[in-house]
CSV table of C-alpha atoms in Angstrom, one decimal:
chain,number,residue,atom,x,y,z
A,1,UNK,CA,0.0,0.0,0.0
A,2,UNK,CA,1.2,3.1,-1.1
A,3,UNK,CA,-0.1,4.9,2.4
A,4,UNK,CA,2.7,4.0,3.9
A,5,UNK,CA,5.3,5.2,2.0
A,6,UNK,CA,4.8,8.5,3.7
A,7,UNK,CA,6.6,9.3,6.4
A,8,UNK,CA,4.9,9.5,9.8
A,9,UNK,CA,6.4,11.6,12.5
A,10,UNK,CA,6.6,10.1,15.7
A,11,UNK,CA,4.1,12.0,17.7
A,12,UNK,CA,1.5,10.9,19.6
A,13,UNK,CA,-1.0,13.9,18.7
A,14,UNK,CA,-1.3,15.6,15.5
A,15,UNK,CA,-3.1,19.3,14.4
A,16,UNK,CA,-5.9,18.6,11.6
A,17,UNK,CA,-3.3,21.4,9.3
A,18,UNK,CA,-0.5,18.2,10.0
A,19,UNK,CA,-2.7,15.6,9.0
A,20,UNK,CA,-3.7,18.2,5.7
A,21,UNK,CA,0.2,18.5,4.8
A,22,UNK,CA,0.8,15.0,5.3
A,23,UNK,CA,-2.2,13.6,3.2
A,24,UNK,CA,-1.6,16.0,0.9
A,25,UNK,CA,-5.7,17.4,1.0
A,26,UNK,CA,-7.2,20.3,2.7
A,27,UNK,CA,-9.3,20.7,6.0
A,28,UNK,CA,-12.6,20.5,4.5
A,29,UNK,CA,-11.8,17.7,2.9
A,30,UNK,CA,-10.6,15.6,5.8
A,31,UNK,CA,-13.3,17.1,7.7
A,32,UNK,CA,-15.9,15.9,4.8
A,33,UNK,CA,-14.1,12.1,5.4
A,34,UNK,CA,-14.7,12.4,8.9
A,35,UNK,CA,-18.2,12.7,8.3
A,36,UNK,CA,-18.8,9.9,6.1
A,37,UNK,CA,-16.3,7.4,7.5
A,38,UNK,CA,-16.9,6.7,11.2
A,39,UNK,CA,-13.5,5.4,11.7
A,40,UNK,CA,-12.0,8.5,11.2
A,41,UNK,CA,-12.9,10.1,14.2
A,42,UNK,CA,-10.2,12.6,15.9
A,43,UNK,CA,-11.1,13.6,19.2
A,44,UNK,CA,-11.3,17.2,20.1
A,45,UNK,CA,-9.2,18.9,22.8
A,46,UNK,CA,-10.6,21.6,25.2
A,47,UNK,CA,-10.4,24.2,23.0
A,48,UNK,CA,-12.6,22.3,20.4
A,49,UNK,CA,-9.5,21.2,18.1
A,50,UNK,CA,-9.7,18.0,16.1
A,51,UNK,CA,-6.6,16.0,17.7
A,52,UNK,CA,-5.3,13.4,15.4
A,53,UNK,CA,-3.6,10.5,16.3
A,54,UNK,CA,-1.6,7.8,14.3
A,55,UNK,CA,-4.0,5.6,13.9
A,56,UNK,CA,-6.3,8.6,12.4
A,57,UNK,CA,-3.8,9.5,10.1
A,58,UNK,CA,-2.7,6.2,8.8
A,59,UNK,CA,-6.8,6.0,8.1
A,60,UNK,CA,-7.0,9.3,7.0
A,61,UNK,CA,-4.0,8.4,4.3
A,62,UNK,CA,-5.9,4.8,3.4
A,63,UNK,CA,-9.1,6.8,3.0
A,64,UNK,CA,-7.1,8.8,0.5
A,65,UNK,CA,-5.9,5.6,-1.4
A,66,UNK,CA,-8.5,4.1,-1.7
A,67,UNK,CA,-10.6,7.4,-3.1
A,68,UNK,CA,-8.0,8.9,-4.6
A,69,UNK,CA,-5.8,5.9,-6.3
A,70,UNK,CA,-7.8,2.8,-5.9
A,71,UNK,CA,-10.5,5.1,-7.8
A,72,UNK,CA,-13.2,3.8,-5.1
A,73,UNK,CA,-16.8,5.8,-4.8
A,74,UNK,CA,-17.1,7.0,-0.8
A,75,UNK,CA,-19.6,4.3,-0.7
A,76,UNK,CA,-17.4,1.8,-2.0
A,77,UNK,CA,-14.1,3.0,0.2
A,78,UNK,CA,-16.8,2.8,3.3
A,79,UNK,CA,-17.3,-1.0,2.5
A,80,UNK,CA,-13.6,-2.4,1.8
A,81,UNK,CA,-12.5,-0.1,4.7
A,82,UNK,CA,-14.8,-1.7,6.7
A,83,UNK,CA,-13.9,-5.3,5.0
A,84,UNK,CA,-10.9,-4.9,5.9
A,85,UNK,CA,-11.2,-3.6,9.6
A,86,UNK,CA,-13.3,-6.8,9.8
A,87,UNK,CA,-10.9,-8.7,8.7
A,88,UNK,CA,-8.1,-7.4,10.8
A,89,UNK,CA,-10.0,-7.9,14.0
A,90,UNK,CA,-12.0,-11.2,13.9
A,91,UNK,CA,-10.9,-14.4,15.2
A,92,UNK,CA,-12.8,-17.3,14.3
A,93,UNK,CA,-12.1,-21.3,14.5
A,94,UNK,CA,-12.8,-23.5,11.4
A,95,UNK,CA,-12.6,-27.0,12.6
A,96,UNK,CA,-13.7,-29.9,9.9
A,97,UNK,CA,-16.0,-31.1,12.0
A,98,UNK,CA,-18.3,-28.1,12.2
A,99,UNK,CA,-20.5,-26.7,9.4
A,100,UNK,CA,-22.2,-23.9,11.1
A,101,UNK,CA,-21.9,-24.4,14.8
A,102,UNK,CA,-19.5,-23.6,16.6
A,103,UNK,CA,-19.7,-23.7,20.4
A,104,UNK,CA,-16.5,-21.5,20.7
A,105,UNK,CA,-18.4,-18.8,18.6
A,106,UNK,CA,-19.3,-16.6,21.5
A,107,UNK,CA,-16.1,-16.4,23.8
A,108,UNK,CA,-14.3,-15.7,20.1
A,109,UNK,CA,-16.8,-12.9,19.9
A,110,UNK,CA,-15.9,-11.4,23.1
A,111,UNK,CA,-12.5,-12.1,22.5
A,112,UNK,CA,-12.5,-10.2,19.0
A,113,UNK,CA,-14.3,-7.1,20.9
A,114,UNK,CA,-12.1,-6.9,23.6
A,115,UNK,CA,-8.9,-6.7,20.8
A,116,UNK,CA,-10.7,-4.5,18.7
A,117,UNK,CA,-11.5,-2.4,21.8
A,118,UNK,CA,-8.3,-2.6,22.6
A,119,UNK,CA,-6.6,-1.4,19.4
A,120,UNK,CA,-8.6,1.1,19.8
A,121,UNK,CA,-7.9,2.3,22.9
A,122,UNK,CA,-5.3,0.7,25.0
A,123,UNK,CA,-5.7,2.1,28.4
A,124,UNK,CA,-9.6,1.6,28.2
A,125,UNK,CA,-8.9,-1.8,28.4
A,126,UNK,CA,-6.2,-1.6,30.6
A,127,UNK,CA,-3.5,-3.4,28.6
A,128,UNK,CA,-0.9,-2.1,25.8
A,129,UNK,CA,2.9,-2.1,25.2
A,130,UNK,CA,5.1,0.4,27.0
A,131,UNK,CA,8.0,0.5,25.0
A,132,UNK,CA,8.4,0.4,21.2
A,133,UNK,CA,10.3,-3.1,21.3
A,134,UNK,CA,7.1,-4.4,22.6
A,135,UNK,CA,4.8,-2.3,20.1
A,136,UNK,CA,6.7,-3.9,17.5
A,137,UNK,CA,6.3,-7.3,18.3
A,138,UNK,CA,2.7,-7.0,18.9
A,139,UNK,CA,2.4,-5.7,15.3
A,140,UNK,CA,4.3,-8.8,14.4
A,141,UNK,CA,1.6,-10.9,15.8
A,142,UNK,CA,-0.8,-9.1,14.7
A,143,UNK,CA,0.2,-9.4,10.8
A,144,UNK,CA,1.0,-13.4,11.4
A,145,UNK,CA,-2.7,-13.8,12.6
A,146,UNK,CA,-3.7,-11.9,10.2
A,147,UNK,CA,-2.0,-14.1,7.2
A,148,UNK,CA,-3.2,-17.5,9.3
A,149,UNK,CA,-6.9,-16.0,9.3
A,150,UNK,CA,-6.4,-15.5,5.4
A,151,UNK,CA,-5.6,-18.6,5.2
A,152,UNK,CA,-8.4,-20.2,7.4
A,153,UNK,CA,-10.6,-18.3,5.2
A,154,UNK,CA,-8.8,-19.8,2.1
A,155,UNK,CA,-9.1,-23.7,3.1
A,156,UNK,CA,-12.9,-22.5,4.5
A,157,UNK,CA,-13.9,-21.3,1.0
A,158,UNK,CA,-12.0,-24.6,-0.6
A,159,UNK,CA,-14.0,-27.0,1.6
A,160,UNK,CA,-16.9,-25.1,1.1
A,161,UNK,CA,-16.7,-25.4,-2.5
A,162,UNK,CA,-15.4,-29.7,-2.8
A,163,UNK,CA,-19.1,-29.8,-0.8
A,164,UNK,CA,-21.3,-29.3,-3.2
């Protein structure tokens, strides 16, 4: 992805004119994504300031892919941004066994919620990496089990299809 070619300063809070320069749009147009793509969502300081932080403006810059290379409608960003948010926080089990049921299904619900929540927000959950080694290896993981749900979802669609 071509989002992260550009180079994000280590900060942990960013000015809505930073995010402009570094996306390469203006205000109102990052403004206009935040309104139609909830997971751009900056939170505001005292003073009423949008307050970016990485995570905003690595979506910010994916937002702009996906409109502005990937040639996507705001409708169709919304869904593979989505998609893809999905994808990077679900955990499920495929077992051979099991068509439909699975009795692990809810705990691997609460499970993906409390990650997802956690991405999110570290210290809402109480958890999260204190030093960068630690950040690092986490992302680590989270890219392997990433690839292995991929996969998962590869050998589900193949057994799904030598069924019928």
């Amino acid at each position: 992805m071509s989002y992260s070619a550009v180079a994000i300063p280590e900060k942990l809070f960013f000015k809505i004119g930073e995010v402009c320069e570094l996306a390469g749009v203006q205000a109102h147009v990052l403004r206009y994504w935040e309104s139609e793509f909830p997971m751009l969502a900056p939170q505001k300081n005292r003073a009423g300031q949008r307050v970016y932080r990485k995570r905003d403006v690595e979506m910010a810059l994916r937002v702009k892919e996906l409109l502005y290379e990937d040639q996507y409608t705001i409708a169709g960003a919304k869904k593979r941004l989505a998609n893809e948010l999905r994808a990077g926080g679900k955990l499920r089990v495929v077992s051979p066994d099991s068509e439909d049921e699975n009795p692990a299904q809810p705990l691997l619900q609460e499970v993906s919620s409390t990650l997802t929540t956690a991405a999110q927000s570290p210290a809402s959950v109480g958890i999260g990496p204190s030093t960068v080694e630690e950040r690092l290896a986490l992302k680590r993981i989270a890219t392997e089990l990433r690839e292995l749900l991929g996969l998962l979802e590869e050998k589900e669609k193949a057994s799904g299809s030598r069924k019928k």
